[in-house]
Coordinates of C-alpha atoms in Angstrom, one line a residue:
X1 CA 95.0 98.1 104.7
X2 CA 98.3 99.8 104.3
X3 CA 99.1 101.1 100.8
X4 CA 102.0 98.8 100.6
X5 CA 99.5 95.7 100.3
X6 CA 97.7 97.1 97.3
X7 CA 98.3 95.6 93.9
X8 CA 99.4 97.6 90.8
X9 CA 96.3 99.0 89.0
X10 CA 94.3 99.1 92.2
X11 CA 92.3 102.3 92.9
X12 CA 91.7 103.0 96.6
X13 CA 90.5 105.8 98.8
X14 CA 92.7 107.1 101.5
X15 CA 91.2 106.4 105.0
X16 CA 93.8 107.5 107.4
X17 CA 97.5 108.8 107.5
X18 CA 99.5 107.7 110.4
X19 CA 102.9 109.0 111.9
X20 CA 104.2 112.2 113.3
X21 CA 102.8 115.5 112.4
X22 CA 105.8 116.3 110.1
X23 CA 105.3 113.1 108.1
X24 CA 101.5 113.7 107.7
X25 CA 102.2 117.3 106.7
X26 CA 104.7 116.2 104.0
X27 CA 102.3 113.5 102.7
X28 CA 99.4 116.2 102.6
X29 CA 101.7 118.6 100.6
X30 CA 102.1 115.8 98.1
X31 CA 98.3 115.3 97.8
X32 CA 97.8 112.4 100.1
X33 CA 94.8 113.5 102.1
X34 CA 91.8 111.6 103.7
X35 CA 89.1 110.8 101.1
X36 CA 91.4 111.3 98.1
X37 CA 91.6 108.5 95.4
X38 CA 95.0 106.8 94.9
X39 CA 96.0 104.5 92.2
X40 CA 99.1 102.1 92.6
X41 CA 100.9 102.3 89.3
X42 CA 103.9 100.1 90.0
X43 CA 105.7 98.3 92.8
X44 CA 109.4 97.8 92.8
X45 CA 111.0 96.0 95.8
X46 CA 108.3 97.3 98.3
X47 CA 108.6 100.8 96.9
X48 CA 105.5 102.2 95.1
X49 CA 104.7 104.5 92.3
X50 CA 101.3 105.9 93.0
X51 CA 99.1 108.4 91.2
X52 CA 97.3 110.9 93.4
X53 CA 95.3 113.7 91.9
X54 CA 97.1 114.5 88.7
X55 CA 100.6 113.6 89.8
X56 CA 102.7 110.4 90.1
X57 CA 104.7 110.0 93.2
X58 CA 107.3 107.5 94.3
X59 CA 107.0 106.5 97.9
X60 CA 109.4 104.2 99.9
X61 CA 107.9 101.3 101.8
X62 CA 108.0 103.0 105.2
X63 CA 106.0 106.0 103.9
X64 CA 103.6 103.9 101.9
X65 CA 102.8 101.8 105.0
X66 CA 101.8 105.0 106.8
X67 CA 98.9 105.5 104.3
X68 CA 95.9 103.4 105.1
X69 CA 93.3 102.9 102.3
X70 CA 90.4 100.8 101.3

């Protein structure tokens, strides 16, 4: 499921990242890699604040929809 469907407090494992190479590279630099745990901290108008590794990152809904997790 896309990360945008996750509820706050939910911990998921990243399964796939879609999009162009530049988008996938940018997300990888932020720590979003396949197999990594990600926790949704908060959701504001479809935009997410997520914790990945030791960082909190704000993602707009279009970027968050490219991250598939379960």
